[in-house]
Structures are given as C-alpha cells and as structure tokens.
C-alpha cells in the first residue's frame, strides 16, 4: 500500500471518529429534550477549535480536515441551538413534561 493512501485512510478514519462522538449527544437531546448535563461554554470552545482546524485544513489543502471541521461545526451549532432552547426549561418543568406520573416523587424531593 502506498504511503499517501495510508495517510489518507488514517485521516478519513479520524474524520469519522471526530464526527461520530457527537451523534449520541444529539440523539439524547432529541429524545429527552434535556440539556442539563451539557456545557454551553464547552461547545462554544469546540466551535472555535474546529474553526481553526478548518482554517488549517484549507491552508494545507487537506480534504479530510476540511470535511471533518465543517461537519463538526454544523453539529456543534446544532447542539448549541438546543442548549439555548432547552436550557430555559427548569428541572421542575422537565420532570412534569417527561414524567407526569412522577409528580409525587418531585413533591417528596422538593417539599
């Protein structure tokens, strides 16, 4: 196997891994409509980091870096949107919305 082919394969695999780690977070947000455990500042930093990777990829003409950075930025923006949207929901509203039968547990916890 040619060295350039191996390097490209490693780059594509790294691209795949950097994108795939965000999928479970997005699925959890969509299903639970809860972002209580997510940090807005972390995802803002991810966008800055991926923006610099995008610039670096453009300067070095690395297709793998450009693809990875663009997709990661899109996913980070999606997550930030939902953090801002659902962060306004209080824990009490979340419990009532997701678990209407758990009102008694809520009263016991926050009497």
mmCIF file of C-alpha atoms in Angstrom:
data_model
loop_
_atom_site.group_PDB
_atom_site.id
_atom_site.type_symbol
_atom_site.label_atom_id
_atom_site.label_comp_id
_atom_site.label_asym_id
_atom_site.label_seq_id
_atom_site.Cartn_x
_atom_site.Cartn_y
_atom_site.Cartn_z
ATOM 1 C CA UNK A 1 0.000 0.000 0.000
ATOM 2 C CA UNK A 2 1.293 3.412 -0.900
ATOM 3 C CA UNK A 3 2.168 5.752 1.982
ATOM 4 C CA UNK A 4 -0.183 8.502 0.732
ATOM 5 C CA UNK A 5 -3.067 6.020 0.681
ATOM 6 C CA UNK A 6 -2.348 5.008 4.282
ATOM 7 C CA UNK A 7 -2.190 8.646 5.374
ATOM 8 C CA UNK A 8 -5.500 9.371 3.616
ATOM 9 C CA UNK A 9 -7.119 6.331 5.251
ATOM 10 C CA UNK A 10 -5.941 7.448 8.693
ATOM 11 C CA UNK A 11 -7.272 10.963 8.016
ATOM 12 C CA UNK A 12 -10.656 9.641 6.918
ATOM 13 C CA UNK A 13 -10.857 7.382 9.974
ATOM 14 C CA UNK A 14 -10.024 10.328 12.260
ATOM 15 C CA UNK A 15 -12.705 12.361 10.479
ATOM 16 C CA UNK A 16 -15.235 9.604 11.077
ATOM 17 C CA UNK A 17 -14.350 9.351 14.783
ATOM 18 C CA UNK A 18 -14.477 13.105 15.384
ATOM 19 C CA UNK A 19 -17.966 13.248 13.906
ATOM 20 C CA UNK A 20 -19.415 10.047 15.356
ATOM 21 C CA UNK A 21 -18.792 11.004 19.000
ATOM 22 C CA UNK A 22 -21.384 13.786 18.739
ATOM 23 C CA UNK A 23 -24.193 11.554 17.459
ATOM 24 C CA UNK A 24 -25.163 10.041 20.871
ATOM 25 C CA UNK A 25 -25.355 13.544 22.368
ATOM 26 C CA UNK A 26 -27.675 14.726 19.600
ATOM 27 C CA UNK A 27 -29.860 11.619 19.896
ATOM 28 C CA UNK A 28 -30.149 12.133 23.663
ATOM 29 C CA UNK A 29 -31.113 15.788 23.218
ATOM 30 C CA UNK A 30 -33.778 14.931 20.654
ATOM 31 C CA UNK A 31 -35.275 12.111 22.745
ATOM 32 C CA UNK A 32 -35.160 13.704 26.190
ATOM 33 C CA UNK A 33 -35.326 17.400 25.291
ATOM 34 C CA UNK A 34 -32.930 17.898 28.186
ATOM 35 C CA UNK A 35 -29.543 19.596 28.092
ATOM 36 C CA UNK A 36 -28.985 19.896 31.826
ATOM 37 C CA UNK A 37 -25.715 17.950 31.689
ATOM 38 C CA UNK A 38 -24.231 19.839 28.711
ATOM 39 C CA UNK A 39 -21.918 22.816 28.938
ATOM 40 C CA UNK A 40 -22.576 25.719 26.590
ATOM 41 C CA UNK A 41 -19.041 27.053 27.030
ATOM 42 C CA UNK A 42 -17.557 23.681 26.040
ATOM 43 C CA UNK A 43 -19.464 23.599 22.772
ATOM 44 C CA UNK A 44 -18.521 27.211 22.020
ATOM 45 C CA UNK A 45 -14.883 26.204 22.509
ATOM 46 C CA UNK A 46 -15.428 23.191 20.222
ATOM 47 C CA UNK A 47 -16.635 25.584 17.511
ATOM 48 C CA UNK A 48 -13.538 27.770 17.917
ATOM 49 C CA UNK A 49 -11.288 24.720 17.863
ATOM 50 C CA UNK A 50 -12.955 23.271 14.774
ATOM 51 C CA UNK A 51 -12.840 26.679 13.077
ATOM 52 C CA UNK A 52 -9.070 26.725 13.458
ATOM 53 C CA UNK A 53 -8.867 23.138 12.178
ATOM 54 C CA UNK A 54 -10.933 24.275 9.197
ATOM 55 C CA UNK A 55 -8.542 27.170 8.515
ATOM 56 C CA UNK A 56 -5.570 24.828 8.868
ATOM 57 C CA UNK A 57 -7.208 22.307 6.545
ATOM 58 C CA UNK A 58 -7.830 24.984 3.929
ATOM 59 C CA UNK A 59 -4.248 26.280 4.168
ATOM 60 C CA UNK A 60 -2.775 22.780 3.869
ATOM 61 C CA UNK A 61 -5.401 21.677 1.317
ATOM 62 C CA UNK A 62 -6.320 18.700 3.489
ATOM 63 C CA UNK A 63 -9.680 17.431 2.310
ATOM 64 C CA UNK A 64 -10.121 15.231 5.406
ATOM 65 C CA UNK A 65 -9.589 18.123 7.826
ATOM 66 C CA UNK A 66 -11.923 20.400 5.898
ATOM 67 C CA UNK A 67 -14.711 17.798 5.823
ATOM 68 C CA UNK A 68 -14.272 16.946 9.493
ATOM 69 C CA UNK A 69 -14.197 20.566 10.620
ATOM 70 C CA UNK A 70 -17.230 21.632 8.594
ATOM 71 C CA UNK A 71 -19.377 18.715 9.752
ATOM 72 C CA UNK A 72 -18.231 19.141 13.365
ATOM 73 C CA UNK A 73 -19.029 22.849 13.300
ATOM 74 C CA UNK A 74 -22.518 22.114 11.937
ATOM 75 C CA UNK A 75 -23.139 19.530 14.673
ATOM 76 C CA UNK A 76 -21.777 21.880 17.360
ATOM 77 C CA UNK A 77 -24.075 24.677 16.173
ATOM 78 C CA UNK A 78 -26.996 22.225 16.300
ATOM 79 C CA UNK A 79 -26.113 21.256 19.893
ATOM 80 C CA UNK A 80 -25.676 24.903 20.958
ATOM 81 C CA UNK A 81 -29.058 25.755 19.463
ATOM 82 C CA UNK A 82 -30.708 23.067 21.571
ATOM 83 C CA UNK A 83 -28.728 24.015 24.676
ATOM 84 C CA UNK A 84 -30.082 27.559 24.341
ATOM 85 C CA UNK A 85 -33.577 26.319 23.517
ATOM 86 C CA UNK A 86 -33.949 23.720 26.283
ATOM 87 C CA UNK A 87 -31.756 25.314 28.948
ATOM 88 C CA UNK A 88 -34.591 27.680 29.797
ATOM 89 C CA UNK A 89 -36.699 24.712 30.877
ATOM 90 C CA UNK A 90 -36.373 24.233 34.612
ATOM 91 C CA UNK A 91 -35.896 20.841 36.206
ATOM 92 C CA UNK A 92 -39.448 21.018 37.563
ATOM 93 C CA UNK A 93 -40.900 21.628 34.085
ATOM 94 C CA UNK A 94 -38.744 18.853 32.667
ATOM 95 C CA UNK A 95 -39.961 16.308 35.235
ATOM 96 C CA UNK A 96 -43.591 17.280 34.719
ATOM 97 C CA UNK A 97 -43.261 17.127 30.942
ATOM 98 C CA UNK A 98 -41.346 13.853 30.748
ATOM 99 C CA UNK A 99 -42.769 12.014 33.736
ATOM 100 C CA UNK A 100 -46.277 13.199 34.647
ATOM 101 C CA UNK A 101 -46.714 10.156 36.880
ATOM 102 C CA UNK A 102 -43.674 11.188 38.939
ATOM 103 C CA UNK A 103 -45.280 14.280 40.462
ATOM 104 C CA UNK A 104 -45.281 12.611 43.857
ATOM 105 C CA UNK A 105 -41.539 11.951 43.630
ATOM 106 C CA UNK A 106 -40.983 15.570 42.712
ATOM 107 C CA UNK A 107 -43.028 16.741 45.715
ATOM 108 C CA UNK A 108 -41.064 14.428 48.011
ATOM 109 C CA UNK A 109 -37.751 15.709 46.677
ATOM 110 C CA UNK A 110 -38.643 19.411 46.703
ATOM 111 C CA UNK A 111 -41.146 19.767 49.524
#
